[in-house]
């Protein structure tokens, strides 16, 4: 297994409910290390750029509005097969289809306000990490 890095975002619905610590506890208990972290508020323009891959999809405008509606915690998780492990810990995008004990099953309010974002591949992870962090901000 390879040591990887992946991006994690704790979304506005979760930061509003003070769930950052509970969510991070799940990552750490499963062996992922937080090697970079910051709390920010995305502007609509930043959210548009980050989610531009979805620009033609019907949910894009709502996603941009939601992600810029309040603070988020962006972080880099590191560990063995971090991308896949993070996705397992998060659960399915639709919380109604997420496995019991997953972040989205336990904390999500809806398919949109589903508490967390995670990279979907190592290639996407590299791009997403670089969007938010410089190399000097990561502490292995």
Coordinates of N, CA, C and O in Angstrom, one line a residue:
X1 N 0.8 -1.2 0.0 CA 0.0 0.0 0.0 C 0.9 1.2 0.0 O 1.9 1.3 0.6
X2 N 0.4 2.3 -0.7 CA 1.2 3.5 -0.8 C 0.7 4.6 0.2 O -0.5 4.7 0.5
X3 N 1.7 5.3 0.7 CA 1.3 6.5 1.5 C 0.9 7.6 0.5 O 1.6 7.9 -0.4
X4 N -0.3 8.1 0.7 CA -0.9 9.1 -0.1 C -1.3 10.3 0.7 O -1.4 10.2 1.9
X5 N -1.6 11.4 0.0 CA -2.2 12.6 0.6 C -3.5 12.9 -0.2 O -3.6 12.6 -1.4
X6 N -4.5 13.3 0.6 CA -5.8 13.6 0.0 C -6.3 14.9 0.6 O -6.0 15.2 1.8
X7 N -7.2 15.6 -0.1 CA -7.8 16.8 0.5 C -9.1 16.4 1.1 O -9.9 15.6 0.6
X8 N -9.3 17.0 2.3 CA -10.6 16.9 3.0 C -11.1 18.3 3.2 O -10.4 19.2 3.6
X9 N -12.4 18.5 3.0 CA -13.1 19.7 3.4 C -14.2 19.4 4.4 O -15.1 18.6 4.0
X10 N -14.2 20.0 5.5 CA -15.3 20.0 6.4 C -16.2 21.1 6.0 O -15.8 22.3 6.1
X11 N -17.4 20.8 5.5 CA -18.3 21.8 4.9 C -19.0 22.7 5.9 O -19.1 22.4 7.1
X12 N -19.6 23.8 5.4 CA -20.3 24.8 6.3 C -21.4 24.2 7.2 O -21.5 24.7 8.3
X13 N -22.1 23.2 6.7 CA -23.1 22.6 7.6 C -22.5 22.0 8.9 O -23.0 22.0 10.0
X14 N -21.3 21.4 8.7 CA -20.6 20.7 9.8 C -19.9 21.7 10.7 O -19.9 21.6 11.9
X15 N -19.3 22.8 10.1 CA -18.6 23.8 10.9 C -19.6 24.6 11.8 O -19.3 24.9 12.9
X16 N -20.8 24.8 11.2 CA -21.8 25.5 11.9 C -22.3 24.8 13.1 O -22.6 25.4 14.1
X17 N -22.2 23.5 13.1 CA -22.7 22.6 14.2 C -21.5 22.2 15.1 O -21.7 21.3 15.9
X18 N -20.3 22.8 14.9 CA -19.1 22.5 15.7 C -18.8 21.0 15.7 O -18.4 20.4 16.7
X19 N -18.8 20.4 14.5 CA -18.4 19.0 14.3 C -17.0 18.7 13.8 O -16.6 17.6 13.6
X20 N -16.2 19.8 13.7 CA -14.8 19.6 13.2 C -14.1 18.6 14.0 O -13.4 17.7 13.5
X21 N -14.1 18.7 15.3 CA -13.3 17.7 16.2 C -13.8 16.3 16.0 O -13.1 15.4 16.0
X22 N -15.2 16.2 16.0 CA -15.7 14.8 15.9 C -15.4 14.2 14.6 O -15.1 13.0 14.5
X23 N -15.4 15.0 13.5 CA -15.0 14.5 12.2 C -13.5 14.1 12.1 O -13.2 13.0 11.7
X24 N -12.7 15.0 12.6 CA -11.3 14.7 12.6 C -10.9 13.5 13.4 O -10.0 12.8 13.1
X25 N -11.6 13.3 14.5 CA -11.4 12.2 15.4 C -11.6 10.9 14.6 O -10.8 9.9 14.7
X26 N -12.6 10.8 13.7 CA -12.8 9.6 12.9 C -11.6 9.4 11.9 O -11.2 8.3 11.7
X27 N -11.1 10.5 11.3 CA -10.0 10.3 10.4 C -8.8 9.8 11.2 O -8.1 8.8 10.7
X28 N -8.5 10.4 12.3 CA -7.3 10.0 13.1 C -7.4 8.6 13.6 O -6.5 7.8 13.7
X29 N -8.6 8.2 14.1 CA -8.8 6.8 14.7 C -8.6 5.8 13.6 O -8.3 4.6 13.9
X30 N -8.8 6.1 12.3 CA -8.6 5.1 11.2 C -7.2 5.2 10.6 O -7.0 4.5 9.6
X31 N -6.4 6.0 11.2 CA -5.0 6.0 10.8 C -4.5 7.1 9.9 O -3.4 7.1 9.4
X32 N -5.4 8.1 9.6 CA -5.0 9.2 8.7 C -4.5 10.3 9.6 O -5.0 10.6 10.7
X33 N -3.4 10.9 9.1 CA -2.8 12.1 9.9 C -3.2 13.4 9.2 O -3.2 13.4 8.0
X34 N -3.5 14.4 10.0 CA -3.7 15.7 9.4 C -2.4 16.4 9.3 O -1.8 16.7 10.3
X35 N -1.9 16.6 8.1 CA -0.6 17.2 7.9 C -0.7 18.7 7.5 O 0.4 19.4 7.5
X36 N -1.9 19.2 7.3 CA -2.1 20.6 7.0 C -3.6 20.9 7.3 O -4.4 20.1 7.0
X37 N -3.9 22.1 7.8 CA -5.3 22.4 8.1 C -5.4 23.9 8.3 O -4.6 24.6 8.9
X38 N -6.5 24.4 7.8 CA -6.9 25.8 8.0 C -8.4 26.0 7.9 O -9.1 25.3 7.1
X39 N -8.9 27.0 8.7 CA -10.3 27.3 8.6 C -10.4 28.6 7.8 O -9.7 29.6 8.0
X40 N -11.2 28.5 6.7 CA -11.3 29.7 5.8 C -12.8 29.9 5.4 O -13.6 29.0 5.7
X41 N -13.0 31.0 4.8 CA -14.4 31.2 4.2 C -14.1 31.4 2.7 O -13.5 32.4 2.3
X42 N -14.6 30.5 1.9 CA -14.5 30.6 0.4 C -15.3 31.7 -0.1 O -16.5 31.9 0.3
X43 N -14.8 32.5 -1.0 CA -15.6 33.5 -1.7 C -16.4 32.7 -2.8 O -16.0 31.6 -3.2
X44 N -17.4 33.3 -3.3 CA -18.1 32.6 -4.4 C -17.2 32.4 -5.6 O -17.2 31.3 -6.2
X45 N -16.3 33.3 -5.9 CA -15.3 33.1 -7.0 C -14.4 31.9 -6.7 O -14.1 31.1 -7.6
X46 N -13.9 31.8 -5.5 CA -13.0 30.7 -5.1 C -13.8 29.3 -5.3 O -13.2 28.4 -5.8
X47 N -15.0 29.3 -4.8 CA -15.8 28.1 -4.8 C -16.1 27.7 -6.3 O -16.0 26.6 -6.7
X48 N -16.3 28.7 -7.1 CA -16.5 28.5 -8.6 C -15.3 27.8 -9.2 O -15.4 26.9 -9.9
X49 N -14.1 28.4 -8.9 CA -12.9 27.8 -9.4 C -12.6 26.4 -8.9 O -12.3 25.5 -9.7
X50 N -12.8 26.2 -7.6 CA -12.6 24.9 -7.1 C -13.5 23.8 -7.7 O -13.1 22.7 -8.0
X51 N -14.8 24.1 -7.8 CA -15.7 23.2 -8.3 C -16.0 23.3 -9.8 O -17.0 22.8 -10.3
X52 N -15.1 24.0 -10.6 CA -15.4 24.2 -12.0 C -15.6 22.9 -12.8 O -16.2 23.0 -13.8
X53 N -15.1 21.8 -12.3 CA -15.3 20.6 -13.0 C -16.8 20.2 -13.1 O -17.2 19.5 -14.0
X54 N -17.6 20.8 -12.2 CA -19.0 20.6 -12.2 C -19.8 21.7 -12.8 O -21.1 21.7 -12.7
X55 N -19.2 22.6 -13.5 CA -19.8 23.9 -14.0 C -21.0 23.6 -14.9 O -22.0 24.4 -14.9
X56 N -21.0 22.5 -15.6 CA -22.2 22.2 -16.5 C -23.3 21.4 -15.8 O -24.3 21.1 -16.5
X57 N -23.1 21.0 -14.6 CA -24.1 20.2 -13.9 C -25.1 21.1 -13.3 O -24.9 22.2 -12.9
X58 N -26.3 20.5 -13.2 CA -27.5 21.3 -12.6 C -27.3 21.8 -11.2 O -27.9 22.8 -10.8
X59 N -26.5 21.1 -10.4 CA -26.3 21.5 -9.0 C -25.2 22.5 -8.8 O -25.0 22.9 -7.6
X60 N -24.5 22.9 -9.8 CA -23.3 23.7 -9.7 C -23.5 25.0 -8.9 O -22.8 25.4 -8.0
X61 N -24.5 25.8 -9.3 CA -24.8 27.1 -8.7 C -25.1 26.9 -7.2 O -24.6 27.7 -6.3
X62 N -25.9 25.9 -6.9 CA -26.3 25.7 -5.5 C -25.1 25.2 -4.7 O -24.9 25.6 -3.5
X63 N -24.2 24.4 -5.3 CA -23.0 24.0 -4.6 C -22.1 25.2 -4.3 O -21.6 25.3 -3.2
X64 N -21.9 26.0 -5.3 CA -21.1 27.2 -5.1 C -21.6 28.1 -3.9 O -20.9 28.6 -3.0
X65 N -22.9 28.3 -4.0 CA -23.6 29.1 -2.9 C -23.4 28.5 -1.6 O -23.1 29.2 -0.6
X66 N -23.6 27.2 -1.5 CA -23.5 26.5 -0.2 C -22.1 26.5 0.3 O -21.9 26.9 1.5
X67 N -21.1 26.2 -0.5 CA -19.7 26.2 -0.1 C -19.2 27.6 0.3 O -18.2 27.6 1.0
X68 N -19.8 28.6 -0.1 CA -19.4 30.0 0.2 C -20.3 30.6 1.3 O -20.2 31.8 1.6
X69 N -21.2 29.8 1.9 CA -22.2 30.3 2.8 C -21.6 30.4 4.3 O -22.3 31.0 5.1
X70 N -20.5 29.8 4.5 CA -20.0 29.8 5.9 C -18.6 29.3 5.9 O -18.1 28.8 4.9
X71 N -17.9 29.3 7.1 CA -16.6 28.7 7.1 C -16.5 27.3 6.8 O -17.4 26.5 7.0
X72 N -15.3 26.9 6.2 CA -15.0 25.5 6.0 C -13.6 25.2 6.6 O -12.9 26.1 6.8
X73 N -13.3 23.9 6.8 CA -12.0 23.5 7.3 C -11.4 22.7 6.1 O -12.0 21.7 5.8
X74 N -10.3 23.3 5.5 CA -9.6 22.5 4.5 C -8.4 21.9 5.1 O -7.8 22.5 6.0
X75 N -8.2 20.6 4.7 CA -7.0 19.9 5.4 C -6.5 18.9 4.4 O -7.2 18.4 3.5
X76 N -5.3 18.5 4.7 CA -4.6 17.5 4.0 C -4.4 16.3 4.9 O -3.9 16.4 6.0
X77 N -5.0 15.1 4.5 CA -4.9 13.9 5.2 C -3.8 13.0 4.6 O -3.7 13.0 3.3
X78 N -3.0 12.4 5.4 CA -2.0 11.5 4.9 C -2.1 10.1 5.5 O -2.3 10.0 6.7
X79 N -1.8 9.1 4.7 CA -1.8 7.7 5.2 C -1.8 6.7 4.1 O -1.8 7.1 2.9
X80 N -1.8 5.5 4.5 CA -1.8 4.4 3.5 C -3.1 4.5 2.7 O -4.2 4.5 3.3
X81 N -3.0 4.5 1.4 CA -4.2 4.6 0.5 C -5.2 5.6 1.0 O -6.4 5.4 1.2
X82 N -4.7 6.8 1.3 CA -5.5 7.9 2.0 C -6.8 8.3 1.2 O -7.8 8.5 1.8
X83 N -6.7 8.3 -0.1 CA -7.8 8.7 -0.9 C -9.0 7.7 -0.7 O -10.1 8.1 -0.3
X84 N -8.7 6.4 -0.9 CA -9.8 5.4 -0.7 C -10.2 5.3 0.7 O -11.4 5.2 1.0
X85 N -9.3 5.4 1.7 CA -9.7 5.3 3.1 C -10.6 6.5 3.5 O -11.6 6.3 4.2
X86 N -10.2 7.7 3.0 CA -11.0 8.9 3.4 C -12.4 8.7 2.8 O -13.4 9.0 3.4
X87 N -12.5 8.2 1.6 CA -13.8 8.1 0.9 C -14.7 7.0 1.7 O -15.9 7.2 1.8
X88 N -14.0 6.0 2.2 CA -14.7 5.0 3.0 C -15.2 5.6 4.3 O -16.4 5.4 4.7
X89 N -14.4 6.4 5.0 CA -14.8 7.0 6.2 C -15.9 8.0 6.0 O -16.8 8.1 6.8
X90 N -15.9 8.8 4.9 CA -16.9 9.7 4.6 C -18.3 9.1 4.3 O -19.3 9.5 4.7
X91 N -18.3 8.0 3.5 CA -19.5 7.3 3.1 C -20.0 7.9 1.8 O -19.5 8.8 1.3
X92 N -21.1 7.3 1.3 CA -21.7 7.7 0.0 C -22.1 9.2 0.1 O -22.5 9.7 1.1
X93 N -22.0 9.8 -1.1 CA -22.4 11.2 -1.2 C -23.8 11.5 -0.7 O -24.1 12.4 0.0
X94 N -24.7 10.6 -1.0 CA -26.1 10.6 -0.5 C -26.1 10.0 0.8 O -26.0 8.8 1.0
X95 N -26.4 10.8 1.9 CA -26.3 10.2 3.2 C -27.4 9.0 3.4 O -27.1 8.2 4.3
X96 N -28.4 9.0 2.7 CA -29.4 8.0 2.8 C -28.8 6.6 2.3 O -29.3 5.6 2.7
X97 N -27.8 6.7 1.5 CA -27.2 5.5 0.9 C -25.8 5.2 1.6 O -25.2 4.2 1.3
X98 N -25.4 6.0 2.5 CA -24.1 5.9 3.2 C -24.2 4.8 4.3 O -25.3 4.5 4.9
X99 N -23.1 4.1 4.5 CA -23.1 3.0 5.5 C -23.2 3.6 6.9 O -22.7 4.7 7.2
X100 N -23.7 2.8 7.8 CA -23.8 3.1 9.2 C -22.4 3.4 9.7 O -21.5 2.7 9.4
X101 N -22.3 4.4 10.5 CA -21.0 4.7 11.1 C -20.1 5.6 10.3 O -19.1 6.1 10.7
X102 N -20.6 5.9 9.0 CA -19.8 6.8 8.2 C -20.1 8.3 8.6 O -21.2 8.6 9.2
X103 N -19.3 9.2 8.2 CA -19.5 10.6 8.6 C -20.8 11.1 8.0 O -21.6 11.8 8.7
X104 N -21.0 10.8 6.7 CA -22.2 11.3 6.1 C -23.5 10.7 6.7 O -24.5 11.4 6.8
X105 N -23.5 9.5 7.0 CA -24.6 8.8 7.6 C -24.9 9.5 8.9 O -26.1 9.7 9.3
X106 N -23.9 9.7 9.7 CA -24.1 10.2 11.1 C -24.3 11.7 11.2 O -25.0 12.2 12.1
X107 N -23.7 12.5 10.2 CA -23.7 14.0 10.4 C -24.4 14.8 9.3 O -24.8 15.9 9.5
X108 N -24.5 14.2 8.1 CA -25.1 15.0 7.0 C -26.5 15.4 7.2 O -27.3 14.7 7.8
X109 N -26.8 16.6 6.7 CA -28.2 17.1 6.7 C -29.0 16.8 5.5 O -30.2 16.7 5.5
X110 N -28.2 16.6 4.3 CA -28.9 16.4 3.1 C -27.8 15.9 2.1 O -26.6 15.9 2.4
X111 N -28.2 15.6 0.9 CA -27.2 15.2 -0.2 C -26.2 16.4 -0.5 O -25.1 16.1 -0.8
X112 N -26.7 17.6 -0.4 CA -25.8 18.8 -0.6 C -25.1 19.1 0.7 O -23.8 19.3 0.7
X113 N -25.8 19.2 1.8 CA -25.1 19.6 3.1 C -24.7 18.2 3.7 O -25.3 17.8 4.7
X114 N -23.7 17.6 3.1 CA -23.3 16.3 3.5 C -22.0 16.3 4.3 O -21.3 15.3 4.4
X115 N -21.7 17.4 4.9 CA -20.6 17.6 5.9 C -19.2 17.5 5.5 O -18.4 18.2 6.1
X116 N -18.9 16.8 4.4 CA -17.5 16.6 4.0 C -17.3 16.5 2.5 O -18.2 16.0 1.8
X117 N -16.1 16.9 2.1 CA -15.7 16.7 0.7 C -14.4 15.9 0.8 O -13.6 16.2 1.7
X118 N -14.2 15.0 -0.2 CA -12.9 14.3 -0.3 C -12.5 14.1 -1.7 O -13.4 13.9 -2.6
X119 N -11.2 14.1 -2.0 CA -10.7 13.9 -3.3 C -11.2 12.5 -3.8 O -11.2 11.6 -3.0
X120 N -11.4 12.4 -5.1 CA -11.8 11.1 -5.7 C -10.7 10.2 -6.3 O -11.0 9.1 -6.7
X121 N -9.5 10.8 -6.4 CA -8.4 10.0 -7.0 C -7.1 10.7 -6.5 O -7.1 11.8 -6.2
X122 N -6.0 9.9 -6.6 CA -4.7 10.6 -6.3 C -4.4 11.8 -7.2 O -3.8 12.8 -6.7
X123 N -4.8 11.7 -8.4 CA -4.5 12.8 -9.4 C -5.3 14.1 -9.0 O -4.8 15.2 -8.9
X124 N -6.6 13.8 -8.7 CA -7.5 14.9 -8.2 C -7.0 15.5 -6.9 O -7.0 16.7 -6.6
X125 N -6.5 14.6 -6.0 CA -6.0 15.0 -4.7 C -4.9 16.0 -4.8 O -4.8 17.0 -4.2
X126 N -3.9 15.7 -5.7 CA -2.8 16.5 -6.0 C -3.2 17.9 -6.4 O -2.7 18.9 -5.9
X127 N -4.2 18.0 -7.3 CA -4.7 19.3 -7.8 C -5.4 20.0 -6.7 O -5.3 21.2 -6.5
X128 N -6.3 19.3 -5.9 CA -7.1 20.0 -4.9 C -6.2 20.4 -3.7 O -6.4 21.5 -3.2
X129 N -5.2 19.6 -3.3 CA -4.3 20.1 -2.3 C -3.6 21.3 -2.7 O -3.5 22.3 -1.9
X130 N -3.1 21.4 -3.9 CA -2.3 22.5 -4.5 C -3.2 23.8 -4.5 O -2.7 24.9 -4.5
X131 N -4.5 23.6 -4.7 CA -5.5 24.7 -4.7 C -5.5 25.5 -3.4 O -5.5 26.7 -3.4
X132 N -5.3 24.8 -2.3 CA -5.4 25.4 -1.0 C -4.1 25.5 -0.2 O -4.1 26.4 0.7
X133 N -3.1 24.7 -0.5 CA -1.9 24.7 0.3 C -0.7 24.8 -0.5 O -0.6 24.2 -1.6
X134 N 0.4 25.4 0.0 CA 1.7 25.4 -0.5 C 2.5 24.3 0.2 O 2.1 23.9 1.3
X135 N 3.6 23.9 -0.4 CA 4.4 22.8 0.3 C 4.8 23.2 1.7 O 4.9 22.3 2.5
X136 N 5.1 24.4 1.9 CA 5.6 24.9 3.2 C 4.5 24.8 4.3 O 4.9 24.7 5.5
X137 N 3.3 24.7 3.9 CA 2.2 24.6 4.9 C 1.9 23.2 5.4 O 1.2 23.0 6.3
X138 N 2.6 22.2 4.8 CA 2.4 20.8 5.2 C 3.5 20.3 6.1 O 4.6 20.5 5.9
X139 N 3.0 19.7 7.2 CA 4.0 19.2 8.2 C 3.9 17.7 8.4 O 3.1 17.2 9.2
X140 N 4.7 17.0 7.6 CA 4.7 15.5 7.7 C 5.1 15.0 9.0 O 5.7 15.7 9.8

